[in-house]
Amino acid sequence: MSQATDTDVSEDGVIDSVSGPVVTAADLDARMNDVVYVGSEGLMGEVIEIEGNVTTIQVYEETSGVSPGEPVENTGEPLSVDLGPGMLDSIYDGVQRPLAVLEDKMGAFLDRGVDAPGIDLERTWEFEPTVAEGDEVRAGDIVGTVPETESIEHKVMVPPDYEGGEVVAADSGNFTVEETVVELDSGEEIQMHQEWPVREARPSVDKQSPTKPLVTGQRVQDGLFPLAKGGTAAIPGPFGSGKTVTQQQLAKWSDADIVVYIGCGERGNEMTEVIDDFPELEDPKTGKPLMSRTCLIANTSNMPVAARESCVYTGITIAEFYRDMGYDVALMADSTSRWAEAMREISSRLEEMPGEEGYPAYLAARLSEFYERAGLFENLNGTEGSVSVVGAVSPPGGDFSEPVTQNTLRIVKTFWALDADLAERRHFPAINWNDSYSLYKEQLDPWFRENVAQDWPEVRQWAVDVLDEESELEEIVQLVGKDALPEDQQLTLEVARYIRESFLQQNALHDVDTFCSPDKSYQILQAIKTFNDEAFEALDAGVPVDEITAIEAAPRLNRIGTTEEYESFIDEIEADMTDELRDLY
Amino acid sequence: MKEYKTITEISGPLVFAEVDEPIGYDEIVEIETPNGDIKRGQVLESSEGIVSIQVFEGTEGIDRKSSVRFLDETMKMPVTEDLLGRVLDGSGNPIDGGPDIVPDERRDIVGAAINPYAREYPEEFIQTGVSGIDGMNTLVRGQKLPIFSGSGLPHNELALQIARQATVPEEDEEAEDDEEGSEFAVIFGAMGITAEEANEFMDDFERTGALERSVVFMNLADDPAVERTVTPRLALTTAEYLAFDKGYHVLVILTDMTNYCEALREIGAAREEVPGRRGYPGYMYTDLAQLYERAGRIKGREGSVTQIPILTMPGDDDTHPIPDLTGYITEGQIMMDRDLNSQGVQPPINVLPSLSRLMDDGIGEGLTRADHGDVSDQMYAAYAEGEDLRDLVNIVGREALSERDNKYLDFADRFEEEFIQQGYDTNRSIDDTLEIGWDLLSTLPKTELNRIDEELIEENYREAEDAETAQVEAE
C-alpha cells in the first residue's frame, strides 16, 4: 500500500470512540473513502461514513489498546494500489502489503502499524521505450516495455489521468519504478509506477461482447458450460465439494495471460498450500514457472475483517492494470461469501438497518459493481484486453437460496454448480450437469466451429440431450429397475454412462488427464457418438442390448482421458467398436 | 492510575462508567464492590467521556458507588514453562493451591495472525490410536479438527482418549533412546462444563499422569458466562508460547465451543447489537476464526499447535450457525453419531460426514503406509454402499437382496463393530488399524476393490481359503 505523502487537503482529527474495527473521529476533515492513519501507532483505516463532525473509519488492523483522544491523520487520498512491474510473482495481503516483506519486518506474526509499498521501490528494471522524441502520446498509451518476468512483458503506460503531449525525452536503460522514463512537452513525467484507487474501475474506451472462450482444459467446463474471455462465472459449493481444487485447476490451466488469485477469508494452512505449490508448477504453454504470470492475494480468515472487505478490490484493480496492457486476465476470488460476510460485519458495527439475513441492503449493488468490472474491453491505447472473473461462493449449510448465492446468480452468466453428492461418489470435477449453465454458448459457437470442429455445437447438444434423457429415465429405473425398460432406453443409459465416465469425469491429479485440449474433448465426445450410432444400428438390426453393451472395445473409451497420444488411440477404439458391433449382425 | 466512582448503568454483564481521560479499547478494568470484592472486566467500547465494560465475574454486588480502576493495559497472560502441571480458572488464576506463577513474559491474549507466508504446511501424521480418526480422517500436526457432537454423547471420553494416546510414531523410537524425547504438551480449555465433567477430566489427568504435561483452564458451568470469552484466548496464548518459543508440540482441547458462542451472543444482546443468524453476532465468523486460526506450524520453529475444539450441535443440526461457521474455518470435522452411540459403539464416530482436509498430505508411503489412502477410500465407498442398502433392507427384507448386496451389508455391520468400535482404553497403532481394514475388505470379492492398486491387493488381500482354514483351525 502506498504511503500517501500529499497532505494539503487533510486536517487531522482525534478519536472519539473505538469499538472493534470501527473507530469514530471528531474534527477530521476527510472525504468518503479517504485513507487515514489511526492512533499513535498509525493503523491504516478508511473513511466509511461522515455524519456532521463525526467521521466513521474502518480500521485494517487490530484495535486493542487504541483509546479516544489519540490522533487521526488523513492522507487525503482514497485507498489505492501501487501498480507497476513486480506485481507478478508476488504475494500480498488484502491491502497490497507484500507478505514476504512483512515477514522480514515483523517475523512470523502479523504485527500492526507496519506499512510496506506494494512494489519494490529500490529494484531497477530494464526499460525499453517504444516511442521516440517527437511522438504524440495520449492518456493510456504504451510508451515502453519492461521484461517483468520470464513469461510476461510489462508495458509502461501513460497514466489515465494525464493530458498527454509530445515526447521530449525517452531513454532506454535501468530505472527504479519511481524514476522518470519518459518526459512530455506538457511537463508531465511518466514513471513505471502508477497509483489507482481500488474502488474505481480503470477507464476504457468501450466494453464489448466477448467472442472467445477462456479455455480451461477441463472437459465439462469447456465442453458443456464454457466461460468467455471477459465473462463472469460463479462456483457455489458446500464445504468438501472440491471448490478450491476447481479454482486452482482454473488458475493452473486456463489460457489467460495473467492470473490473479484472491484467497479471501480462507484458511491459513490452505493459503500456505497455494503459496508452496504455485511456485513449483509449470505453465503448460511456456514451460516457465506458473508464478511468473500469477499474482496472489492472501487474506486469511483471522486477518482483520476490513482488509478482507478490500481484498477483492485490490485484486480486480491489479487485474485491470494488466488488461490495459492488452492482456487476457483471469481473476479467481475464493470466496466471495467471506467478502460479503465482512460487509455484513462492518455494516452491523455501523448499526445499519440490515437486509436479508443480516446482510446490508447494498449487498446486491456491491456484488454487481464488482462483477461489472469484468469484461472484454477496448483500452484507451487501442489494445484489446479482458478480465474474466470466477467467484467461489460458500453457501451456509449448502443452501443455494441464501442471499449471496442468489444475488451472484443474478449477475454472472456461467454457473458451475458443485454437488456434494457427486463429490461423495468421487465424480470429479463434481460439477452437476443438470444445474449448471452457461449463457455464453451461442456467443462462443462461431469460435468453436472455426477452431475446434464445424459440428461442435451439434455434438455438444447431442450429449446434453442424452444426459437429460438419462436423468428422466433414472427416475423410472428407481421405481421399476433397469431391466424393465425397453431396449433402446437401456442402450441410452449405457451411452450416458460413457459420457459421464469418459467425458465429464476428469482426474486433476493425473499428469495427462489434468489438462484436456478442446480438440481432445471433441474427439472423446465424437468417439462416444460413434459408439452410440453403431450401437443403435445394431439394435435396429435385432441384436439384443446385452450383447451390444458387452463388446470389449467400448470400456476403453474411459481411458482416452489419461492417454497422451489420443488420436491414434481413438481411431483404434472406433475401428474395433465398429467391427465388433457389425459382427453381431 | 485513576479511580472512578462514576458508574452510570449496570445491565446484564455490562457496566457503563463516566471517565475524564481516554481509555484504550480492550483495556483491563478492576471494579471494587462496596464489600471489598474485586471483579475484573474489559473495555468493550470506549468513547469520549464514557466506557462500556464487560465484567468477567458477573455484575452481582456492583452498585453505583463501586469504584472502577483502569489498569492501562490490555489483557495479558503470564506465560512460563512452569505452567505445565498447573490448574487455572477461566481467567488464568491458579486454583490448585500451588505456588504463584512467576512469569517469563506477559503476552497479549489477542494473538496476532500468523503470516500465511511464514507458515509451514502441516503434513506430520499424529497417531491418536483411534481407528476412526487415524484410518479414515487422519489428524496432522498443526491442524484444527473439531469434534461435532451432541448433548449426551461421549465427546469428552474421545477427547481424553486422544489427549492420552496422541503420539508421532517415529518419535516413539527416538524416545526410547532418549528419555527427554517427550516434548508433547496438552492444553485443556474448559468453557462452561459441569463440575462433574470437570472432575472426570481431572481424575483422568491425574490417573494417567497426564497432568504433568498439561495446563488446565477451567471455566465451569456456574462460573460467569462472560469469562468464557477469554478462557480460550488464555489457553491459545499459552499454547503459542510453548509451541513457538519453547518447541513443544501442543495439543489444545477446547470444550465446549457452543458455550463460548452463547457467551458471545449474551454480550452482543446486552450491547443491543444488530443480531445476525439466530441472534448470534454478525462478527462471529471473524471471532471464531481468530481462535481456530491460532493453530499451525511456522517455518524454522520446532513446535506446533494442533487444535481439537469440541462443540455440541444444538438439536444435532449441523447447519446451525455454530457448526456451520466452524466447518468453514476448520480443516474438517469428526462427527459423533447418536445412533452408533445407542448401539454401544465406542467411540461413536460416523465416518461418512467426517472429514480431514489435511489427510491426503499426511499419509502414504514414508508417512504412514503406502496402502493407507487406497484402503481408506475403499472403506469409505464400501461403508457408504452398505449404509444405502440398509434403507432398502427395511423395505424389501434381506432375502430379496443379491449375494453381493448382502456382503456389503455385512461389511457395514462389521465395520462398525470391529473397526470403529474399540473402547476408550484401546490404543491401536496405524498398522493395527489398517490390518483390521484389510480383514474387513477381504470379506468383499476381490473384483469389488476397484479403488485399491492391484499390487496392494495381491499383497494384502486375505484369500477366502486362508480365512476358512483359520476358522477350522480355531474350531
Tab-separated table of C-alpha atoms in Angstrom, chain B residues 3-8 10 31-35 61-68:
chain	number	residue	atom	x	y	z
B	3	GLU	CA	-10.075	5.504	40.356
B	4	TYR	CA	-13.617	6.427	39.372
B	5	LYS	CA	-16.864	6.145	41.278
B	6	THR	CA	-18.899	7.125	38.272
B	7	ILE	CA	-20.890	4.043	37.250
B	8	THR	CA	-23.994	5.217	35.434
B	10	ILE	CA	-25.380	-1.725	35.095
B	31	ILE	CA	-14.165	-2.984	39.868
B	32	GLU	CA	-14.242	-2.972	43.656
B	33	THR	CA	-17.659	-3.533	45.200
B	34	PRO	CA	-18.612	-1.881	48.495
B	35	ASN	CA	-17.969	-5.134	50.383
B	61	GLY	CA	-22.890	-6.910	44.045
B	62	ILE	CA	-21.793	-3.986	41.940
B	63	ASP	CA	-23.623	-0.788	42.697
B	64	ARG	CA	-23.260	2.767	41.501
B	65	LYS	CA	-20.855	3.555	44.329
B	66	SER	CA	-18.396	0.791	43.353
B	67	SER	CA	-15.019	2.044	42.296
B	68	VAL	CA	-13.597	1.407	38.842
